[in-house]
XYZ file of N, CA, C and O in Angstrom:
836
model
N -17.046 -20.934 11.631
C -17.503 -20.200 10.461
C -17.241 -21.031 9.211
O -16.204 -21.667 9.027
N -18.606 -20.951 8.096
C -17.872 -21.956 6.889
C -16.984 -21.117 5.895
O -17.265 -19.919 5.885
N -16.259 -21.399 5.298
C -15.313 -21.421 4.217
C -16.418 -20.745 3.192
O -17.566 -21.129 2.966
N -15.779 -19.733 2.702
C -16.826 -18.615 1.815
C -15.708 -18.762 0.372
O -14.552 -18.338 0.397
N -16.089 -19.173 -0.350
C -15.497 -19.220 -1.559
C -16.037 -18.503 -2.967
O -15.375 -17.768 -3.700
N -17.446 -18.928 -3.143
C -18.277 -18.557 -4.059
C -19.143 -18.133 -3.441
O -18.875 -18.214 -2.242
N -20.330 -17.589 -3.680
C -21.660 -17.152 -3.389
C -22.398 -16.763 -5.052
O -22.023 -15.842 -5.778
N -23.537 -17.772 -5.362
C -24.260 -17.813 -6.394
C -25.402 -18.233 -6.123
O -25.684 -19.219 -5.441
N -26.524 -17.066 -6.957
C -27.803 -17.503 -7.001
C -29.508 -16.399 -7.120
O -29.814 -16.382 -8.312
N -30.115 -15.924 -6.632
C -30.827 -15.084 -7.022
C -30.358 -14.002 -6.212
O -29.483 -14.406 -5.446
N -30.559 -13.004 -6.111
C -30.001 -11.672 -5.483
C -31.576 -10.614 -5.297
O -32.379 -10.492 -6.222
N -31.730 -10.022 -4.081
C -32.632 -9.136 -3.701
C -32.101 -7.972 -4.770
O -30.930 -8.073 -5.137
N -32.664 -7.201 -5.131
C -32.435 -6.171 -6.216
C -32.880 -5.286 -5.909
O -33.395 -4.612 -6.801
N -32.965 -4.623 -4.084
C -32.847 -3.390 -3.850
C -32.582 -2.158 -3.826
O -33.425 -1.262 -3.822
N -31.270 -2.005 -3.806
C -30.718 -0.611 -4.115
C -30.660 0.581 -3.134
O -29.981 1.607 -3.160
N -31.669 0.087 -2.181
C -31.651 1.637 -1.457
C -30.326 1.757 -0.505
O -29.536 0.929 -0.051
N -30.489 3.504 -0.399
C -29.205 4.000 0.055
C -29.854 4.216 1.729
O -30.979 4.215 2.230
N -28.573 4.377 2.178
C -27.968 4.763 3.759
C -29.095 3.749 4.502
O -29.710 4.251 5.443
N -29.309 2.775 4.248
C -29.732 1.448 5.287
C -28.953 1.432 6.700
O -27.749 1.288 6.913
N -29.761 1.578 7.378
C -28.996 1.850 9.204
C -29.483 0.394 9.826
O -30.407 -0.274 9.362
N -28.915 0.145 10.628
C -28.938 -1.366 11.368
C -29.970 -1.504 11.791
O -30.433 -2.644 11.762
N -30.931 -0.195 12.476
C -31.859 -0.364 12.729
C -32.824 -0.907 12.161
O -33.580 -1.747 12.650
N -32.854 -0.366 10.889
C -34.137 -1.280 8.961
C -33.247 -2.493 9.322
O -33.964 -3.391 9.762
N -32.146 -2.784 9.298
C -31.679 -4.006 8.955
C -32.573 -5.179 10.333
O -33.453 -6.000 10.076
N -32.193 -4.985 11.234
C -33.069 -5.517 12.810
C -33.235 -4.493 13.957
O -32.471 -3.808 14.637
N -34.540 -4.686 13.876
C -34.895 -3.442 14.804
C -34.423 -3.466 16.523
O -34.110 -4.480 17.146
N -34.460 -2.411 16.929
C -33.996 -2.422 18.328
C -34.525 -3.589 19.567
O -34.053 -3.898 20.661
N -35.503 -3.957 18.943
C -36.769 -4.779 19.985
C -36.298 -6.265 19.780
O -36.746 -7.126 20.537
N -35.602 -6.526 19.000
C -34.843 -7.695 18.389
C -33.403 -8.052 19.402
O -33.174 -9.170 19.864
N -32.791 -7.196 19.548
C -31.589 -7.156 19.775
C -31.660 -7.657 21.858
O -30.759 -7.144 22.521
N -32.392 -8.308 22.414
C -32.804 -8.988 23.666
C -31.901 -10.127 23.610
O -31.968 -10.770 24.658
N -31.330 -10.463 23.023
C -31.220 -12.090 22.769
C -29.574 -12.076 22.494
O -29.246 -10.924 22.210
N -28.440 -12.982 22.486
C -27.363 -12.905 22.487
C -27.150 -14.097 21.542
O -26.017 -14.361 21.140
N -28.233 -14.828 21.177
C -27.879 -16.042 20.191
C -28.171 -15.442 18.675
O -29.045 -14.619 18.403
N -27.131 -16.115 17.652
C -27.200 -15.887 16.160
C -28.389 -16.166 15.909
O -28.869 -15.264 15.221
N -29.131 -16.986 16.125
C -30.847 -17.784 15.087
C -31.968 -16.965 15.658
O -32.295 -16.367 16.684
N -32.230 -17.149 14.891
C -34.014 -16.461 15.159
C -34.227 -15.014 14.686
O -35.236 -14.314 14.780
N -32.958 -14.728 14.126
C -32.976 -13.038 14.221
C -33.217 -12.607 12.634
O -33.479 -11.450 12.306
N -33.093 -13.684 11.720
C -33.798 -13.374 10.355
C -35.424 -12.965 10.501
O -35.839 -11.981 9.888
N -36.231 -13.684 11.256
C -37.553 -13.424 11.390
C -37.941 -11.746 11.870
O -39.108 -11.368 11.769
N -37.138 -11.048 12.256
C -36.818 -10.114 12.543
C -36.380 -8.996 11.465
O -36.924 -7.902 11.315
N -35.396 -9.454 10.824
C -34.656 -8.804 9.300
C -35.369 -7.612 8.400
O -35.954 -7.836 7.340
N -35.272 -6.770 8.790
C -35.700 -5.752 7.886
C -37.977 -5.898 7.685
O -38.849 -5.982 6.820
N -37.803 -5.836 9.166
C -39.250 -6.098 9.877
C -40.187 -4.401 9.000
O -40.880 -4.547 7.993
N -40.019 -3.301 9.516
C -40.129 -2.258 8.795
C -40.492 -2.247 7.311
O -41.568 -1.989 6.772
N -39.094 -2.661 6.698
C -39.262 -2.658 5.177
C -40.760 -3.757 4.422
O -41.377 -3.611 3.367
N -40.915 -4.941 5.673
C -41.850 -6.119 5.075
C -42.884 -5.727 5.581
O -43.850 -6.433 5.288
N -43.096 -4.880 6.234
C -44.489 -4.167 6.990
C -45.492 -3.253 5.918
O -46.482 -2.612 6.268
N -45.043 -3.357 4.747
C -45.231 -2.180 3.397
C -45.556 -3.862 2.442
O -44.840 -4.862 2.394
N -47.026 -3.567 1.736
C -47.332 -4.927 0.831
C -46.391 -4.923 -0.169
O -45.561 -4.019 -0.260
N -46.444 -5.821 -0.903
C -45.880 -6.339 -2.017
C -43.671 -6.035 -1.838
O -42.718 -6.067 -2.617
N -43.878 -5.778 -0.349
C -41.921 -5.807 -0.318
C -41.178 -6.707 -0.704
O -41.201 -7.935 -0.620
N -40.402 -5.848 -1.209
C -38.576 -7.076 -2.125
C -38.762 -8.266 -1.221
O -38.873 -9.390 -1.709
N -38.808 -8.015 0.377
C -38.489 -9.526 1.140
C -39.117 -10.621 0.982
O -38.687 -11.731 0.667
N -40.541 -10.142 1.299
C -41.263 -11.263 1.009
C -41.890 -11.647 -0.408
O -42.985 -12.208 -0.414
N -41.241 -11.368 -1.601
C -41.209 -11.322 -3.006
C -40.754 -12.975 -3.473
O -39.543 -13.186 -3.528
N -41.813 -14.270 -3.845
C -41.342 -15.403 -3.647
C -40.289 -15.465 -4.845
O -39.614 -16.481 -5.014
N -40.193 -14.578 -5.500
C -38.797 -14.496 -6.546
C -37.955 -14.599 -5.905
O -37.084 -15.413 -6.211
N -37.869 -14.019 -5.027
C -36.699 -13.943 -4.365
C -36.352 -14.528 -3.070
O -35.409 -14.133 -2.384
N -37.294 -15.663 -2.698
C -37.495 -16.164 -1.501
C -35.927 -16.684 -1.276
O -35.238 -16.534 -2.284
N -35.223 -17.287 -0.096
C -34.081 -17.469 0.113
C -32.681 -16.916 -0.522
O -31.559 -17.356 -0.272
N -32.988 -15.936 -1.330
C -31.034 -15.344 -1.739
C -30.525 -15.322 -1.187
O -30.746 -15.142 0.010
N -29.257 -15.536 -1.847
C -27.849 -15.750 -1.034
C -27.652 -14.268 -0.712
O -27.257 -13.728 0.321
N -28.049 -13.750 -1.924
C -27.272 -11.798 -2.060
C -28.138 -10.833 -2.047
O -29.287 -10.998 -2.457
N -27.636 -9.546 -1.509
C -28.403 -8.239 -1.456
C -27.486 -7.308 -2.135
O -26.277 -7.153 -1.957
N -28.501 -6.564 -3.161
C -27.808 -5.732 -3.714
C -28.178 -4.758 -3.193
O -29.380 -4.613 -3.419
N -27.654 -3.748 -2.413
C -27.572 -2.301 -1.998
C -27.268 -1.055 -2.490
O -26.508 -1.014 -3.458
N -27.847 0.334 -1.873
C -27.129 1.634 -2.236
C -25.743 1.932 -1.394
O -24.965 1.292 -0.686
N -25.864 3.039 -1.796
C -24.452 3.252 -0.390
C -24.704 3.655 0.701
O -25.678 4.324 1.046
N -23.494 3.123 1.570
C -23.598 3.546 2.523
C -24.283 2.606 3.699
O -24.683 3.054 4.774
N -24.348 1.098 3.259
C -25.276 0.416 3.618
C -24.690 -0.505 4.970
O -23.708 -1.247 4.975
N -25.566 -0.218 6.027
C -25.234 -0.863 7.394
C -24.701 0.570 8.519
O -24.057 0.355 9.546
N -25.044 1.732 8.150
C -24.781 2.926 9.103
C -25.573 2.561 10.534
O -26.167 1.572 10.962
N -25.258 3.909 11.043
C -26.336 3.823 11.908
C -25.418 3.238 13.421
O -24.228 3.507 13.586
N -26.314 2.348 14.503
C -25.294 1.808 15.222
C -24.646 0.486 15.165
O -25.100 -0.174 14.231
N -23.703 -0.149 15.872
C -22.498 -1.187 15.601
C -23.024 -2.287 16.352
O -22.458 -3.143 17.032
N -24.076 -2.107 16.116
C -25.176 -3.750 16.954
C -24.551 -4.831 15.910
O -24.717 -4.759 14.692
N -23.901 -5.717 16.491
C -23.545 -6.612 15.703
C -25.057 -7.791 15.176
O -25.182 -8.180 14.014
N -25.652 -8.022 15.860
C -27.143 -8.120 15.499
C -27.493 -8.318 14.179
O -28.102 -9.296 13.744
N -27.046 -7.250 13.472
C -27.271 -6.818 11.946
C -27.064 -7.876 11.187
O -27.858 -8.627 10.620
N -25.889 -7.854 11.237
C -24.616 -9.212 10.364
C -25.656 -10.582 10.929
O -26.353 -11.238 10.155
N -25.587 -10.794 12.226
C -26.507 -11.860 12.614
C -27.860 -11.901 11.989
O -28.185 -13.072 11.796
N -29.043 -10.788 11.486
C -29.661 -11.136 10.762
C -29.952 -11.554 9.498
O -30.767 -12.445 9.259
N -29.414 -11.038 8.789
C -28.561 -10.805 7.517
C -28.102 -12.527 7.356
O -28.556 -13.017 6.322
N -27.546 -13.182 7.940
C -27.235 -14.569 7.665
C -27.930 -15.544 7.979
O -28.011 -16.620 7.387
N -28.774 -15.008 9.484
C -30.072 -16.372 9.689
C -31.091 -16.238 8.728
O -31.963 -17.092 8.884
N -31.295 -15.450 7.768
C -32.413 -15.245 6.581
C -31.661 -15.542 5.831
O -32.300 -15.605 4.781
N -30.218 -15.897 5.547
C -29.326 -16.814 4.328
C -28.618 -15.611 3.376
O -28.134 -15.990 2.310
N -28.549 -14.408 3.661
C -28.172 -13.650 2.906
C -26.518 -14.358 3.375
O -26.360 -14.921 4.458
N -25.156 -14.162 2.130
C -23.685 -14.637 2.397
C -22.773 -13.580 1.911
O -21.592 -13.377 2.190
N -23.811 -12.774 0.900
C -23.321 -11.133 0.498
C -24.004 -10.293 0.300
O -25.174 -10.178 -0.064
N -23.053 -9.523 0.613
C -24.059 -7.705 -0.258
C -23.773 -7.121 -0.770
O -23.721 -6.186 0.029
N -23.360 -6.638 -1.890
C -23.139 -5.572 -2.818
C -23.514 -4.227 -2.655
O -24.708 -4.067 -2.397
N -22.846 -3.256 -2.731
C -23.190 -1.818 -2.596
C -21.976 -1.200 -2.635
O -20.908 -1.722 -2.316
N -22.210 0.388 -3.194
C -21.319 1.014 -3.537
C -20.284 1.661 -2.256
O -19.214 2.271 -2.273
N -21.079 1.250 -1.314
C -19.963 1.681 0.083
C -20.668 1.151 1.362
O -21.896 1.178 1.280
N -20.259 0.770 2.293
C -20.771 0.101 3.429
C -20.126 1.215 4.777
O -19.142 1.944 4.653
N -20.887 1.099 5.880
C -19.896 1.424 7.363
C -18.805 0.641 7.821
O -18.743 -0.587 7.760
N -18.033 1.331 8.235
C -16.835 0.558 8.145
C -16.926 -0.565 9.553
O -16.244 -1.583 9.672
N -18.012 -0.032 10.593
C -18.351 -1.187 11.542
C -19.199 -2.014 11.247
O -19.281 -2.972 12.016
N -20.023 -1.982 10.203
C -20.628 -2.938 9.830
C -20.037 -3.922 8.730
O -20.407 -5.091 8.620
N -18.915 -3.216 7.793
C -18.589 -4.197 7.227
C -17.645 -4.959 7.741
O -17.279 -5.874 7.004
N -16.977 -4.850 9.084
C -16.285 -5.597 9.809
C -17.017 -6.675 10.583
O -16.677 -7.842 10.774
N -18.409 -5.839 11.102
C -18.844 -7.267 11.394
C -19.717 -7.990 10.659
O -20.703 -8.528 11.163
N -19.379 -8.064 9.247
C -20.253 -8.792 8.716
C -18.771 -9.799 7.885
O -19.161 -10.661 7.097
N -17.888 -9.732 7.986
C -16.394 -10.713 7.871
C -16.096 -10.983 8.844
O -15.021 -11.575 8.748
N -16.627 -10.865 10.541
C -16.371 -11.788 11.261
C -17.508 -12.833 10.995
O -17.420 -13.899 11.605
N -18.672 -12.619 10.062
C -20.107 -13.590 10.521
C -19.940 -13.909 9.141
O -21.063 -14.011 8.647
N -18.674 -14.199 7.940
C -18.602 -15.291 7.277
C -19.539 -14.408 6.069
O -20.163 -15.044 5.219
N -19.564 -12.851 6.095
C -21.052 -12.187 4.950
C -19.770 -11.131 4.235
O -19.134 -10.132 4.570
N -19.889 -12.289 2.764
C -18.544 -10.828 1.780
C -19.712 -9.969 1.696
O -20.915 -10.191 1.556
N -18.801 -8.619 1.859
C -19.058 -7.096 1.681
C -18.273 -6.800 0.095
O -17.096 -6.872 -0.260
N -19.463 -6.465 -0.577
C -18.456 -6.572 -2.049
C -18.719 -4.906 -2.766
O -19.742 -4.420 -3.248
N -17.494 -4.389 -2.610
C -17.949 -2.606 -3.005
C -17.350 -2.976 -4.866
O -16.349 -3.443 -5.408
N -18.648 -2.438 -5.262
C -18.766 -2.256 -6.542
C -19.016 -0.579 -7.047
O -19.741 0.099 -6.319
N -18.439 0.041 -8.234
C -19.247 1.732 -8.366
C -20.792 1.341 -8.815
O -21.271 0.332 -9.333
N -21.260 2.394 -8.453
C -23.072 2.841 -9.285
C -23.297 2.246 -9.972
O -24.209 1.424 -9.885
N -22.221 2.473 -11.411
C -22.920 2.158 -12.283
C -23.008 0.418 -12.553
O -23.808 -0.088 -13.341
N -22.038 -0.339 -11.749
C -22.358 -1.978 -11.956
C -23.146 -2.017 -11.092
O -23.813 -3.037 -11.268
N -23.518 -1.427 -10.124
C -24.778 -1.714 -8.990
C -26.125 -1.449 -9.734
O -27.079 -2.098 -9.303
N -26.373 -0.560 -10.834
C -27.294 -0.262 -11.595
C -27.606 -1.315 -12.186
O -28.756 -1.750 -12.137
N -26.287 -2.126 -13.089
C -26.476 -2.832 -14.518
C -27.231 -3.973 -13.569
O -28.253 -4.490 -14.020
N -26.552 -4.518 -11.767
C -27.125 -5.756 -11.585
C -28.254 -5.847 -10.853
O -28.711 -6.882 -10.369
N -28.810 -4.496 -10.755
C -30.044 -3.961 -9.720
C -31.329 -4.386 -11.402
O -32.459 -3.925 -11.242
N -31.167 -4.939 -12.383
C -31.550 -4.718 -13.571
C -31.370 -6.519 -13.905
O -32.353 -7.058 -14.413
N -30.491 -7.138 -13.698
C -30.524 -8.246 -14.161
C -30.851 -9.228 -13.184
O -31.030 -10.386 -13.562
N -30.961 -8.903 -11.885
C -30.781 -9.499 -10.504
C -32.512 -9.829 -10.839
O -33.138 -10.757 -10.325
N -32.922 -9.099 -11.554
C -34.825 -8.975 -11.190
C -35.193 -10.770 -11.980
O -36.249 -11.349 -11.726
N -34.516 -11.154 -12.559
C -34.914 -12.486 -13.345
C -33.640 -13.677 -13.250
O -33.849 -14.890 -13.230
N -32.310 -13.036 -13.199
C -31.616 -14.111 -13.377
C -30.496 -13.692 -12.297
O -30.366 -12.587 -11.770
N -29.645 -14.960 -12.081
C -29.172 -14.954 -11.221
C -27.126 -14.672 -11.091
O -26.270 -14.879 -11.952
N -27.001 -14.229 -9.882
C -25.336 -13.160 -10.145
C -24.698 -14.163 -8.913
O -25.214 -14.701 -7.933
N -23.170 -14.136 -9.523
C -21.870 -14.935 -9.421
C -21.527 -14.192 -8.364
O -22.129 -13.124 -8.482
N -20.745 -14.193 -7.196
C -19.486 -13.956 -6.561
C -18.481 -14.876 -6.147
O -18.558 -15.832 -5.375
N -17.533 -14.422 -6.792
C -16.461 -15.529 -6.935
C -14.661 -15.041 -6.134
O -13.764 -14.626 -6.868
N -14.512 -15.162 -5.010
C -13.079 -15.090 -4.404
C -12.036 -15.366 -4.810
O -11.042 -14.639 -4.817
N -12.141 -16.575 -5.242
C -10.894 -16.888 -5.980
C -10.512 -15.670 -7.225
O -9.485 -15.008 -7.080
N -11.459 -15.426 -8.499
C -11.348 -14.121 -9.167
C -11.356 -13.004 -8.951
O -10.863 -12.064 -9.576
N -12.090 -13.057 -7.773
C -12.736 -11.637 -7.201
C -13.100 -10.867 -8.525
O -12.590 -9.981 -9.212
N -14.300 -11.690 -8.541
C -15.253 -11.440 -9.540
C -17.008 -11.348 -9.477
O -17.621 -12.208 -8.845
N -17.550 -10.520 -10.003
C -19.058 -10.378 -10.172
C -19.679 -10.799 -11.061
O -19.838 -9.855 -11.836
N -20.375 -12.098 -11.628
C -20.786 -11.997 -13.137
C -22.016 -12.528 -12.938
O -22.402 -12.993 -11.866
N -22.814 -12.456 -14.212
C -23.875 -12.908 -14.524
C -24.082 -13.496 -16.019
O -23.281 -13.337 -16.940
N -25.438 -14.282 -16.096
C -25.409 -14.814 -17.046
C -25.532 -14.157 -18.860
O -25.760 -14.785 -19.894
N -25.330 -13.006 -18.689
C -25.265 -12.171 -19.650
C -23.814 -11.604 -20.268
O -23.567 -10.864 -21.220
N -22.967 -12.293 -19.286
C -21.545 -12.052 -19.358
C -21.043 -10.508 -19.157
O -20.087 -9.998 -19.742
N -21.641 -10.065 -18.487
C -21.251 -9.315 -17.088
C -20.486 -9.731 -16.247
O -20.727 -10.749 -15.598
N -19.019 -8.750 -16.050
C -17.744 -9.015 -15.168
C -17.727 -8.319 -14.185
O -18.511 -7.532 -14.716
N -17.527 -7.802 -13.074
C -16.883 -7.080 -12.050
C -15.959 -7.761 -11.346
O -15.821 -8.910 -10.925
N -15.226 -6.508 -11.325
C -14.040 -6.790 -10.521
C -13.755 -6.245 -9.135
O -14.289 -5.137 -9.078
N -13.374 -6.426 -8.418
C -14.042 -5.762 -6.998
C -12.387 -6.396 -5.947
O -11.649 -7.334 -6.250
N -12.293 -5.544 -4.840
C -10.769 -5.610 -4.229
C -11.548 -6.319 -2.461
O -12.466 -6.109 -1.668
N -10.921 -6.798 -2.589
C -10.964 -7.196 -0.745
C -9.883 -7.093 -0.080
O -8.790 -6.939 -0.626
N -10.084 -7.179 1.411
C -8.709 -6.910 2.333
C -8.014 -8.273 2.125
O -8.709 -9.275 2.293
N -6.593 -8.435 1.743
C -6.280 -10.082 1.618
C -6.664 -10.415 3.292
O -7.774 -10.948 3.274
N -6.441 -10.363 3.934
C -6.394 -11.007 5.310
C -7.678 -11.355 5.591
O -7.843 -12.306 6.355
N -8.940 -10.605 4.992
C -10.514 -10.793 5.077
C -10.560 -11.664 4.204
O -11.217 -12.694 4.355
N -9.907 -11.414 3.200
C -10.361 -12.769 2.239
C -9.937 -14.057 2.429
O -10.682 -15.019 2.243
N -8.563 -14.168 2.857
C -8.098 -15.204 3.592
C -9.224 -15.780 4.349
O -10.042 -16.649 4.047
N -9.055 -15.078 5.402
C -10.137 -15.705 6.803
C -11.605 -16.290 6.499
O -12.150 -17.278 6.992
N -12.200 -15.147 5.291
C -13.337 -15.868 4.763
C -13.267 -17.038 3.717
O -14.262 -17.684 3.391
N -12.161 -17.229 3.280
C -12.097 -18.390 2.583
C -11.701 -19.045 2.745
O -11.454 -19.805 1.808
N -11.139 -19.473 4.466
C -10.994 -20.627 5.099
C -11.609 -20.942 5.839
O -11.368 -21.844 6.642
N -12.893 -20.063 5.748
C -13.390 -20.325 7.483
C -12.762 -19.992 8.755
O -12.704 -20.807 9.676
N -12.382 -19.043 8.811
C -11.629 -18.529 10.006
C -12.100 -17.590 10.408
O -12.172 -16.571 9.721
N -12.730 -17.694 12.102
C -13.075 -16.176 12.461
C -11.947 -15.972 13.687
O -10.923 -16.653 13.759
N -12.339 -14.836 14.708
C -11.499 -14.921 15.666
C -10.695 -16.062 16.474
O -9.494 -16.073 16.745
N -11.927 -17.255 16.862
C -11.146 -18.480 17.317
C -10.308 -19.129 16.597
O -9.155 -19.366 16.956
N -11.073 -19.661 14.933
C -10.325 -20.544 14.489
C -8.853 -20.103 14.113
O -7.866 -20.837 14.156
N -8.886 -18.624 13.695
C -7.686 -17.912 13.355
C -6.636 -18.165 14.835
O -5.469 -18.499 14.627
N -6.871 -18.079 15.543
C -5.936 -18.216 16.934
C -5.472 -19.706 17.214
O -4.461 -19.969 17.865
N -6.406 -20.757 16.597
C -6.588 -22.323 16.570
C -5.405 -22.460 16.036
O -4.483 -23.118 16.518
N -5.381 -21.533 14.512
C -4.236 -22.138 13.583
C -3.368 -21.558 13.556
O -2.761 -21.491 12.486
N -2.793 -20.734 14.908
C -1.508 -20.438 15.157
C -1.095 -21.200 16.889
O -0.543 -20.695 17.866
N -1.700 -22.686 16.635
C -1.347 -23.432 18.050
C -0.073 -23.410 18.182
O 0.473 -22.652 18.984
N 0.646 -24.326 17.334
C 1.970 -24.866 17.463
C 2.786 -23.373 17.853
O 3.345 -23.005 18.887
N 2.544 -22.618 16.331
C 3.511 -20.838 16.967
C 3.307 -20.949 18.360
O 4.126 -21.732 18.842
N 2.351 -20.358 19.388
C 1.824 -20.645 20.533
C 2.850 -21.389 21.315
O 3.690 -20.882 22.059
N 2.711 -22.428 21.102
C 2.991 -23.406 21.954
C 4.350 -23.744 21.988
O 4.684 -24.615 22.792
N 5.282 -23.173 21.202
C 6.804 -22.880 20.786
C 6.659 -22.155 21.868
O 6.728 -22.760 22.938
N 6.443 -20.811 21.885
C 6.490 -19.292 22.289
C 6.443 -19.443 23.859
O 7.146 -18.643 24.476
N 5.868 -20.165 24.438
C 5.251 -20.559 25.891
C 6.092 -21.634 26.042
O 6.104 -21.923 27.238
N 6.877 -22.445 25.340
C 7.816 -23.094 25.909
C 9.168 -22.454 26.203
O 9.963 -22.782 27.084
N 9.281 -21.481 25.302
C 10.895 -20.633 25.034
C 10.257 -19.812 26.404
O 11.162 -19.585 27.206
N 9.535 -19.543 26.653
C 9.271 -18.618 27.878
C 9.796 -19.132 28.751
O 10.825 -18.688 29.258
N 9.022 -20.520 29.244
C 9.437 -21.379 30.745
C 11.021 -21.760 30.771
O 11.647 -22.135 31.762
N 11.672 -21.521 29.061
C 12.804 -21.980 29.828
C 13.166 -20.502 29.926
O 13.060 -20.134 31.096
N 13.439 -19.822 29.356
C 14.158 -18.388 29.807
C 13.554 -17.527 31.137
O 14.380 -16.996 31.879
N 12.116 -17.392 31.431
C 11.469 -16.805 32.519
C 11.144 -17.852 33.320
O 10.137 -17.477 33.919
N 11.489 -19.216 33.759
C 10.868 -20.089 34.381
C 10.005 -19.441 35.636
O 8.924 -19.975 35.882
N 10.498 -18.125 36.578
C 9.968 -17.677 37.549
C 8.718 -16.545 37.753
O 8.380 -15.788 38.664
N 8.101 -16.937 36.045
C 6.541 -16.246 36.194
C 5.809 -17.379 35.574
O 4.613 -17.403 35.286
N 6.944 -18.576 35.363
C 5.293 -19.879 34.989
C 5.120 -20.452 36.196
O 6.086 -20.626 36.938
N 4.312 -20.687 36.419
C 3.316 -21.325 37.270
C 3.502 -22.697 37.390
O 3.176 -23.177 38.475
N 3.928 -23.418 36.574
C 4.701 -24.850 35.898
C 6.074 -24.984 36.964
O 6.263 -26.007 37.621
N 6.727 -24.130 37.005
C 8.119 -24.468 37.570
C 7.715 -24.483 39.466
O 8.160 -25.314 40.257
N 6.829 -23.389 39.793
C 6.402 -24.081 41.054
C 7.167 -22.675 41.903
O 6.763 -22.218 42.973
N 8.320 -22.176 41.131
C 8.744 -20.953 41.637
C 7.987 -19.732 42.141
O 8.275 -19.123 43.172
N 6.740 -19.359 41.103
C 6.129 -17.851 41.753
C 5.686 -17.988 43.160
O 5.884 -17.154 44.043
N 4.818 -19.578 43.337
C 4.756 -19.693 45.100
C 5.795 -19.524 45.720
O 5.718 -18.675 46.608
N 7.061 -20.176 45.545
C 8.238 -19.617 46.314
C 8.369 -18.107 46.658
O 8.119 -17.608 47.756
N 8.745 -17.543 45.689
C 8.516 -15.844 45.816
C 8.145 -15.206 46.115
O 8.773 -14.220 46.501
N 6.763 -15.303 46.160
C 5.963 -14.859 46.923
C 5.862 -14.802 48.814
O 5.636 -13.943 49.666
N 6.198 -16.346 48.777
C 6.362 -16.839 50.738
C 7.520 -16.354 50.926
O 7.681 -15.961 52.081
N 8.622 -16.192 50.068
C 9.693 -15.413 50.804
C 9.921 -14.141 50.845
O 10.789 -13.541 51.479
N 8.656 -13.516 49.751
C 9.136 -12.059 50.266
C 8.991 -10.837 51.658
O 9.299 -9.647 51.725
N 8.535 -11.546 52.395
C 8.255 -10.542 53.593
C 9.701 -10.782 54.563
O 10.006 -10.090 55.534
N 10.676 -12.230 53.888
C 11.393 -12.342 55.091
C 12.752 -11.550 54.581
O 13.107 -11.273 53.436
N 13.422 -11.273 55.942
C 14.927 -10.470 56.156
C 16.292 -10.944 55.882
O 17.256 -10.211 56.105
């Protein structure tokens, strides 16, 4: 996963509320177990209607989606998060997310940034021409009008997304801990490692008298 620090640049200026995974990638999508290909897919429904936000060349490649609340309900197809990033989206803004979707969208490297209404209003308004800041290090929202938000993340999500850490790498960079832990074992339990050569012993002798 890459290292999420900033995210800047034009922003979809949607808004709508209770978005279910399904608008996000439809069920007919979800065949496939690989991350790519699944933007072409992305909110298939919504681009099926002329002149839609998606295919709007204003807005061709954003980093960001600005949302209503409540955004990513519905079911816990991780899919979602996977589309959502092969079309380049890295955030979304909205006044409240599902709590399974915004989990899996911080394992797939996508800040979930809860802002109230009324800054989702001011940037559903400025998003249409110019372009909005997210910044980790401040944990900040701005734009070029000098517009601030301030917005809270889980430290441990923010951590992980701002090192690039998902499940593996996070386990990567507790080797050495690890590898302490599994040595203090073999010497204190030597007779459940497999290393000392003992559990075969134990085993062949237990039937005898």
């Amino acid at each position: 996963m890459e290292p999420v620090t900033r995210v800047s640049g034009s922003a979809y200026p949607w808004g709508q509320k209770n978005v279910d995974t399904d608008v996000i990638i439809p069920a007919h999508w979800l065949k496939t177990i690989k991350r790519s290909g699944l933007g072409r897919g992305a909110f298939e429904t919504v681009r099926s209607a002329p002149g839609n936000i998606f295919d709007d060349p204003r807005y061709a490649g954003s980093p960001i989606l600005i949302a209503g609340d409540n955004f990513g309900c519905g079911s816990s197809r991780e899919h979602a998060a996977w589309a959502l990033a092969d079309m380049g989206v890295r955030a979304v803004i909205a006044p409240s997310f599902s709590d399974i979707f915004s989990g899996n969208a911080f394992k797939n490297g996508i800040v979930a940034v809860v802002l109230p209404q009324e800054a989702i209003d001011r940037l559903l308004v400025v998003a249409t021409d110019q372009p909005v800041t997210i910044d980790l290090e401040t944990m900040t929202v701005t734009t070029p009008f000098q517009g601030r938000f301030t917005f809270t993340l889980d430290p441990f999500r923010r951590r992980c997304l701002m090192e690039g850490l998902d499940e593996v790498g996070l386990t990567l960079s507790k080797d050495t801990a690890i590898s302490k832990f599994e040595e203090a074992m073999h010497q204190q339990r030597p007779w459940i490692d497999q290393r000392s050569g003992n559990a075969g012993i134990a085993v062949e002798g237990a039937g005898r008298t």
